GROMACS .gro file of C-alpha atoms in nm:
model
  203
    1UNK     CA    1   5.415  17.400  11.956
    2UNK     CA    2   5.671  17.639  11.928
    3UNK     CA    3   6.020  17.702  11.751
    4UNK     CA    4   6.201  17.557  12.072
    5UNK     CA    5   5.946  17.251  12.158
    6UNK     CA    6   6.001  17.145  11.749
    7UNK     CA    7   6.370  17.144  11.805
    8UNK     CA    8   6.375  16.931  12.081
    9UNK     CA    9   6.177  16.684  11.936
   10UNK     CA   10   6.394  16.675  11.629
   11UNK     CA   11   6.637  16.621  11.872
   12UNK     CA   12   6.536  16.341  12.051
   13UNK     CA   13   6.414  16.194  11.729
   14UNK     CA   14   6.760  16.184  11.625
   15UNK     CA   15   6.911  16.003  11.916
   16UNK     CA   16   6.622  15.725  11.899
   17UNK     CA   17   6.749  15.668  11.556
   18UNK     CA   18   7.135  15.674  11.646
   19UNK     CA   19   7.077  15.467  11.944
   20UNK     CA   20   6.886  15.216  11.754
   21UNK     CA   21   7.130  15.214  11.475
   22UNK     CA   22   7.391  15.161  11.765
   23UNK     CA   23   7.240  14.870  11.902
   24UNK     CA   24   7.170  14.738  11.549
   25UNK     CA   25   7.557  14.746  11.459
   26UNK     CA   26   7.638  14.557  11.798
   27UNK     CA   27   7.387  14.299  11.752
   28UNK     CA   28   7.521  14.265  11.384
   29UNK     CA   29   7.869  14.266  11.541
   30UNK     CA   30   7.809  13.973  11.784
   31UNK     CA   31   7.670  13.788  11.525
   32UNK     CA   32   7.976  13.773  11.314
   33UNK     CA   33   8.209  13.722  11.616
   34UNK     CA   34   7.971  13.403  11.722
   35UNK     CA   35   7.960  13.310  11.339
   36UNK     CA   36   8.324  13.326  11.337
   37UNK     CA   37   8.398  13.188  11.631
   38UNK     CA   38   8.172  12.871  11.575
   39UNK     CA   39   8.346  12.817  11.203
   40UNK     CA   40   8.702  12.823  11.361
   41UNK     CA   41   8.613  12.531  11.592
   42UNK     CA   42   8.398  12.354  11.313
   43UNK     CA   43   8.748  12.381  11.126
   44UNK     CA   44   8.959  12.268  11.406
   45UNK     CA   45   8.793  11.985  11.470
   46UNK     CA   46   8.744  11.888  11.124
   47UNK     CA   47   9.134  11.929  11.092
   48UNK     CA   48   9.260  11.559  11.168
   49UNK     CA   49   9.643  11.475  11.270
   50UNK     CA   50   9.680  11.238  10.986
   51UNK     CA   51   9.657  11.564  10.788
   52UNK     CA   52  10.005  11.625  10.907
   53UNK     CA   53  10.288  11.445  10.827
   54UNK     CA   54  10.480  11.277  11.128
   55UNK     CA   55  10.838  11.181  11.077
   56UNK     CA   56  10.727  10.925  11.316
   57UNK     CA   57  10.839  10.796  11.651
   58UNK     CA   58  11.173  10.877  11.863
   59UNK     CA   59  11.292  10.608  12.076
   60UNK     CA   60  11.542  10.657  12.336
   61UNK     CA   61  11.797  10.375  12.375
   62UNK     CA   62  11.690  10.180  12.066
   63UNK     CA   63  11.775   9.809  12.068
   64UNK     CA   64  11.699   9.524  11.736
   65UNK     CA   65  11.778   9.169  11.739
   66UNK     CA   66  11.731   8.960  11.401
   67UNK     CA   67  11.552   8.678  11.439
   68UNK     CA   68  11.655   8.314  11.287
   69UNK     CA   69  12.006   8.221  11.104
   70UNK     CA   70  12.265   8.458  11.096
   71UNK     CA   71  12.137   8.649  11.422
   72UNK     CA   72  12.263   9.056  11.458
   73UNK     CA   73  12.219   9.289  11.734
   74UNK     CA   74  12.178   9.626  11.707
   75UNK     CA   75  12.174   9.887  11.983
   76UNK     CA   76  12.143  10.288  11.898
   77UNK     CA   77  12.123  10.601  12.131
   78UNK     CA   78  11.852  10.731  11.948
   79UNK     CA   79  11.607  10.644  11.676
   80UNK     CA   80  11.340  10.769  11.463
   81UNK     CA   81  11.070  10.475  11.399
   82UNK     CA   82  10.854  10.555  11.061
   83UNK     CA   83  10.474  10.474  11.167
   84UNK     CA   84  10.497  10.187  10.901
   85UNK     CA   85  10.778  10.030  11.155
   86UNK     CA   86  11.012   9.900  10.831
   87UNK     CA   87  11.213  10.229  10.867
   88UNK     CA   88  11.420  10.297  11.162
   89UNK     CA   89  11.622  10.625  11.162
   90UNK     CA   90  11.928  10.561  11.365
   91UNK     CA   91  12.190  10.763  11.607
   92UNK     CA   92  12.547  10.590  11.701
   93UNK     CA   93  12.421  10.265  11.609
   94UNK     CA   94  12.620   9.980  11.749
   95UNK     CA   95  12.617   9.667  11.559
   96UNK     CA   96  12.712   9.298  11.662
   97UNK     CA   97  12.731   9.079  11.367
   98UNK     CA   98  12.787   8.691  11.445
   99UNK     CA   99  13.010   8.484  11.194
  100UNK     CA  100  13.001   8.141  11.039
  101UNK     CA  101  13.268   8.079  11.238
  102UNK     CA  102  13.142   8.181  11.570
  103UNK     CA  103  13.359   8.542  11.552
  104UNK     CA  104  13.199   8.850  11.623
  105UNK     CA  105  13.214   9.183  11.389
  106UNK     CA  106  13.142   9.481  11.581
  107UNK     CA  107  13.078   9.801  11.411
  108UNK     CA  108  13.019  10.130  11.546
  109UNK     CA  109  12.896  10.473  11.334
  110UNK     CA  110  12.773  10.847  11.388
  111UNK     CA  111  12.433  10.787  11.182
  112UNK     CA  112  12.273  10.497  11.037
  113UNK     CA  113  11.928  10.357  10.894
  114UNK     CA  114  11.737   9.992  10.932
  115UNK     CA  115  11.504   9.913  10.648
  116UNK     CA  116  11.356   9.579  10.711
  117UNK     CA  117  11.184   9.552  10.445
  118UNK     CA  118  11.457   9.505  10.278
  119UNK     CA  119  11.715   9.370  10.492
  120UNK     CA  120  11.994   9.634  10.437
  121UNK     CA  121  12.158   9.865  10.697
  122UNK     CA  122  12.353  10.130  10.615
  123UNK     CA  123  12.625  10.297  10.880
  124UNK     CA  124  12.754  10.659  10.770
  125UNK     CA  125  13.037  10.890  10.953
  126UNK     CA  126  13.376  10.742  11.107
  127UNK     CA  127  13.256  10.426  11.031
  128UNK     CA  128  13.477  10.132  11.285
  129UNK     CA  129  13.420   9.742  11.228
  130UNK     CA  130  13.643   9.575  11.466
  131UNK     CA  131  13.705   9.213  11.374
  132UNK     CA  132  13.935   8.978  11.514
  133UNK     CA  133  14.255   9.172  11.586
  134UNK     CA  134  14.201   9.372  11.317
  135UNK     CA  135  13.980   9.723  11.314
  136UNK     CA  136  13.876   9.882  10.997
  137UNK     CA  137  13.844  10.282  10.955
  138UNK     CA  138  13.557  10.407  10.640
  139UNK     CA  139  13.272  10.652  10.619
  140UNK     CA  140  12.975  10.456  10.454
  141UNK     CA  141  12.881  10.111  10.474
  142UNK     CA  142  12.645   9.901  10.400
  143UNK     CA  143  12.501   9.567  10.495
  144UNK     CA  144  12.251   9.335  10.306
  145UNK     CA  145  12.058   9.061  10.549
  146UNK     CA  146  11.999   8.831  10.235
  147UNK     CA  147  12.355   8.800  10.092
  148UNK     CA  148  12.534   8.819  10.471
  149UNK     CA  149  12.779   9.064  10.321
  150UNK     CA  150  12.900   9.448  10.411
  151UNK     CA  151  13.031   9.623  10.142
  152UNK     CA  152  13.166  10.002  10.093
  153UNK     CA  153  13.298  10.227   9.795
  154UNK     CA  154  13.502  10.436  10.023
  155UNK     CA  155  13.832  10.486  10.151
  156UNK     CA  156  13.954  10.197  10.375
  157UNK     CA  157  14.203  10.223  10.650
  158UNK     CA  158  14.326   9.848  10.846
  159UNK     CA  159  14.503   9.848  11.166
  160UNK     CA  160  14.631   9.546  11.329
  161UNK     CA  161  14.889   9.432  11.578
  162UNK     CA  162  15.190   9.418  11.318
  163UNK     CA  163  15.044   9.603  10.971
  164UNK     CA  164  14.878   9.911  10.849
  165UNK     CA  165  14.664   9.862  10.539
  166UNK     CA  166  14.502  10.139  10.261
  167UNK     CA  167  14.278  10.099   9.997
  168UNK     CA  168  13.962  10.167   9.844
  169UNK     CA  169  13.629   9.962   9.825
  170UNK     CA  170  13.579   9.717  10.110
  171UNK     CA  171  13.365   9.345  10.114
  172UNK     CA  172  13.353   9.174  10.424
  173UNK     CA  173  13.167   8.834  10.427
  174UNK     CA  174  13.029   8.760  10.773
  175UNK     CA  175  12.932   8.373  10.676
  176UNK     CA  176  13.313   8.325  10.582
  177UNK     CA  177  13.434   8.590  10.792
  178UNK     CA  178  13.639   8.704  10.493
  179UNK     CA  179  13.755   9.096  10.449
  180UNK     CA  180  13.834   9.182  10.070
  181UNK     CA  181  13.973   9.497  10.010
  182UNK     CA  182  13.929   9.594   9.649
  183UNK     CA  183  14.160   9.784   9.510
  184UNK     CA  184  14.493  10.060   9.578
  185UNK     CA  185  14.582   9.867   9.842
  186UNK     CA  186  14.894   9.979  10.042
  187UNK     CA  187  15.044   9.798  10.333
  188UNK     CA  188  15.300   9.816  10.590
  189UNK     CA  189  15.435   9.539  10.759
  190UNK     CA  190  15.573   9.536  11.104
  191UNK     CA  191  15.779   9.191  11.264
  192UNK     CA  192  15.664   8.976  11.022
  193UNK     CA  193  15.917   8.662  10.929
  194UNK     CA  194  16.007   8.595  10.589
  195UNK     CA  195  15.867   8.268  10.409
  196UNK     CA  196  15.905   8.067  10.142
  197UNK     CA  197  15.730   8.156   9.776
  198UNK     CA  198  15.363   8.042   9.793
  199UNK     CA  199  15.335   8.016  10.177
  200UNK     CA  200  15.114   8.267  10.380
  201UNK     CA  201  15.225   8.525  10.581
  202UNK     CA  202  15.226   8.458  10.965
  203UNK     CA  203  14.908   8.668  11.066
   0.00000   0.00000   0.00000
């Protein structure tokens, strides 16, 4: 064998190795990727949507009636149901509240939530209760199923036919249909008749 044949032979020697090294590395390769592949699905599936946490379930045109005594409606343009159904997230909530007396209090808000668990509802932003001839202007209220009363800390602004009426802190009883307001209370009067000491105002 001479000086040429021994070259070539380390030569192809060589390229067996390299190629089998080369197919070595791929085989290695598409044993990772199928590895890989396989543990990405195992995790996938093994990844369950209670995992996540849900802020529940939107409701288009959202409508609640109470049952029993003391019935309320409530309709919304939106709400946000919590999975446990006791929490209701709430958008331009209209409420109808039905008195004692057979009147209706009708309030209307930006934002408000139903827990009914316990009973309350709150209404938040330009807060209106209309009742009798009277409509009432606050940002936050809130109303308690058990005790049948609305009540609010704020700012209160009345408007009727013949008065205008200020004050802060607001209780409104819907068995007595009664309207408290609490406290700096500042009201004008408009054609209203003098009385007599100790004798109502004609309202």
């Amino acid at each position: 064998m001479n000086h040429k044949e021994i070259e070539r032979w380390y030569r192809l020697r060589n390229l067996m190795k390299a190629t089998q090294a080369l197919a070595l590395v791929s085989v290695l390769a598409l044993a990772s990727g199928f590895a890989i592949s396989r543990y990405m699905k195992e995790t996938e599936n093994n990844f369950k949507p209670s995992d996540v946490s849900e802020p529940g379930i939107k409701v288009e045109k959202f409508s609640y009636s109470s049952v029993g005594a003391n019935q309320w409606d409530l309709e919304a343009a939106s709400a946000m149901v919590a999975e446990s159904m006791d929490h209701v997230e709430l958008k331009f909530p209209k409420i109808v509240y039905y008195g004692g007396d057979g009147g209706k209090i009708l309030v209307n808000a930006q934002m408000g939530t139903l827990d009914k668990k316990s009973g309350m509802i709150q209404a938040k932003g330009a807060v209106t209760i209309n009742f009798r001839d009277f409509r009432f202007l606050t940002d936050d209220i809130n109303y308690s199923q058990g005790a049948l009363v609305a009540q609010s800390s704020d700012s209160i602004f009345m408007e009727g036919v013949d008065m205008k009426l200020s004050g802060k802190g607001l209780r409104l009883s819907v068995e007595k249909e009664e309207v408290i307001i609490e406290q700096d209370v500042k009201a004008s009067l408009f054609n209203v008749k003098w009385v007599e000491p100790g004798k109502k105002l004609p309202m």
